[in-house]
């Protein structure tokens, strides 16, 4: 099995440079033809505070050229590291947008 890894895409309508990077990565992954992609977090620019970022990024995840599993990052759901309280509402939005939490 071949697995591609991607991270820190920071997708948002407010970050067209990140969208351009995503599209370039999608083309590279499509050419490499792996079986699966794992996103290692920070899918969104600020999904914790900007729910529109979550909806915006989810459409790109769904259109990715391979099946994708997402590990949520602090830009997606807040820190939840024990130093700060987990943003439960943001976590719920992440699970709705990207599937079950694997964090």
Coordinates of C-alpha atoms in Angstrom, one line a residue, residues 3-103:
X3 CA 0.3 6.3 1.4
X4 CA 0.7 10.0 0.7
X5 CA 1.1 12.5 3.6
X6 CA 0.0 16.1 3.5
X7 CA -0.1 18.7 6.3
X8 CA -0.7 22.4 7.1
X9 CA -2.8 23.3 4.1
X10 CA -4.5 26.2 5.9
X11 CA -7.4 26.3 3.5
X12 CA -9.6 29.4 3.5
X13 CA -11.2 31.7 1.0
X14 CA -9.0 34.3 2.7
X15 CA -5.9 32.4 1.7
X16 CA -5.8 32.0 -2.1
X17 CA -2.1 31.1 -1.9
X18 CA -3.0 28.1 0.2
X19 CA -5.7 27.0 -2.3
X20 CA -3.1 27.2 -5.1
X21 CA -0.7 25.1 -3.0
X22 CA -3.6 22.5 -2.4
X23 CA -4.3 22.3 -6.1
X24 CA -0.6 21.8 -6.9
X25 CA -0.4 19.0 -4.2
X26 CA -3.5 17.4 -5.6
X27 CA -2.0 17.2 -9.1
X28 CA 1.2 15.7 -7.7
X29 CA -0.7 13.1 -5.6
X30 CA -2.9 12.2 -8.6
X31 CA 0.2 11.6 -10.7
X32 CA 1.8 9.5 -8.0
X33 CA -1.4 7.4 -7.6
X34 CA -1.1 6.4 -4.0
X35 CA -3.8 4.3 -2.3
X36 CA -4.6 6.7 0.5
X37 CA -3.7 10.2 1.7
X38 CA -3.4 11.1 5.4
X39 CA -3.8 14.8 6.2
X40 CA -1.7 15.5 9.3
X41 CA -3.6 18.5 10.5
X42 CA -4.2 22.2 10.1
X43 CA -6.5 21.6 7.2
X44 CA -8.0 25.0 7.7
X45 CA -6.6 28.5 8.3
X46 CA -8.8 29.0 11.4
X47 CA -11.6 26.5 11.5
X48 CA -11.9 26.9 15.3
X49 CA -13.1 30.5 15.0
X50 CA -14.2 30.7 11.3
X51 CA -16.8 28.0 10.6
X52 CA -16.7 29.0 6.9
X53 CA -13.1 27.8 6.7
X54 CA -14.4 24.4 7.7
X55 CA -17.1 24.3 5.0
X56 CA -14.6 25.7 2.4
X57 CA -11.9 23.1 3.2
X58 CA -14.4 20.2 3.3
X59 CA -15.2 20.6 -0.3
X60 CA -11.5 20.3 -1.2
X61 CA -11.1 17.2 1.0
X62 CA -14.1 15.5 -0.7
X63 CA -12.6 16.2 -4.2
X64 CA -9.1 14.9 -3.3
X65 CA -7.9 12.3 -5.8
X66 CA -7.5 9.5 -3.2
X67 CA -9.4 8.5 -0.1
X68 CA -8.3 10.9 2.7
X69 CA -8.1 10.4 6.4
X70 CA -7.7 13.6 8.4
X71 CA -5.9 14.2 11.7
X72 CA -7.2 17.4 13.2
X73 CA -4.8 20.2 14.1
X74 CA -4.9 23.2 16.3
X75 CA -6.0 25.5 13.4
X76 CA -9.0 23.2 12.9
X77 CA -10.3 22.6 16.5
X78 CA -8.1 24.6 18.9
X79 CA -5.4 23.3 21.1
X80 CA -7.0 20.8 23.4
X81 CA -3.5 20.1 24.6
X82 CA -4.3 20.3 28.3
X83 CA -2.9 23.8 28.4
X84 CA -6.1 25.2 26.9
X85 CA -9.6 23.9 27.0
X86 CA -10.7 21.9 23.9
X87 CA -13.0 23.8 21.7
X88 CA -15.8 21.2 21.7
X89 CA -18.0 23.0 19.2
X90 CA -15.0 23.3 16.8
X91 CA -14.3 19.6 17.2
X92 CA -17.9 18.8 16.3
X93 CA -17.6 20.9 13.2
X94 CA -14.4 19.1 12.3
X95 CA -16.0 15.7 12.6
X96 CA -19.0 16.8 10.5
X97 CA -16.7 18.2 7.8
X98 CA -13.8 15.6 7.7
X99 CA -15.1 12.4 9.4
X100 CA -14.3 10.8 12.7
X101 CA -11.5 12.3 14.8
X102 CA -8.2 10.5 14.6
X103 CA -6.4 12.9 16.9

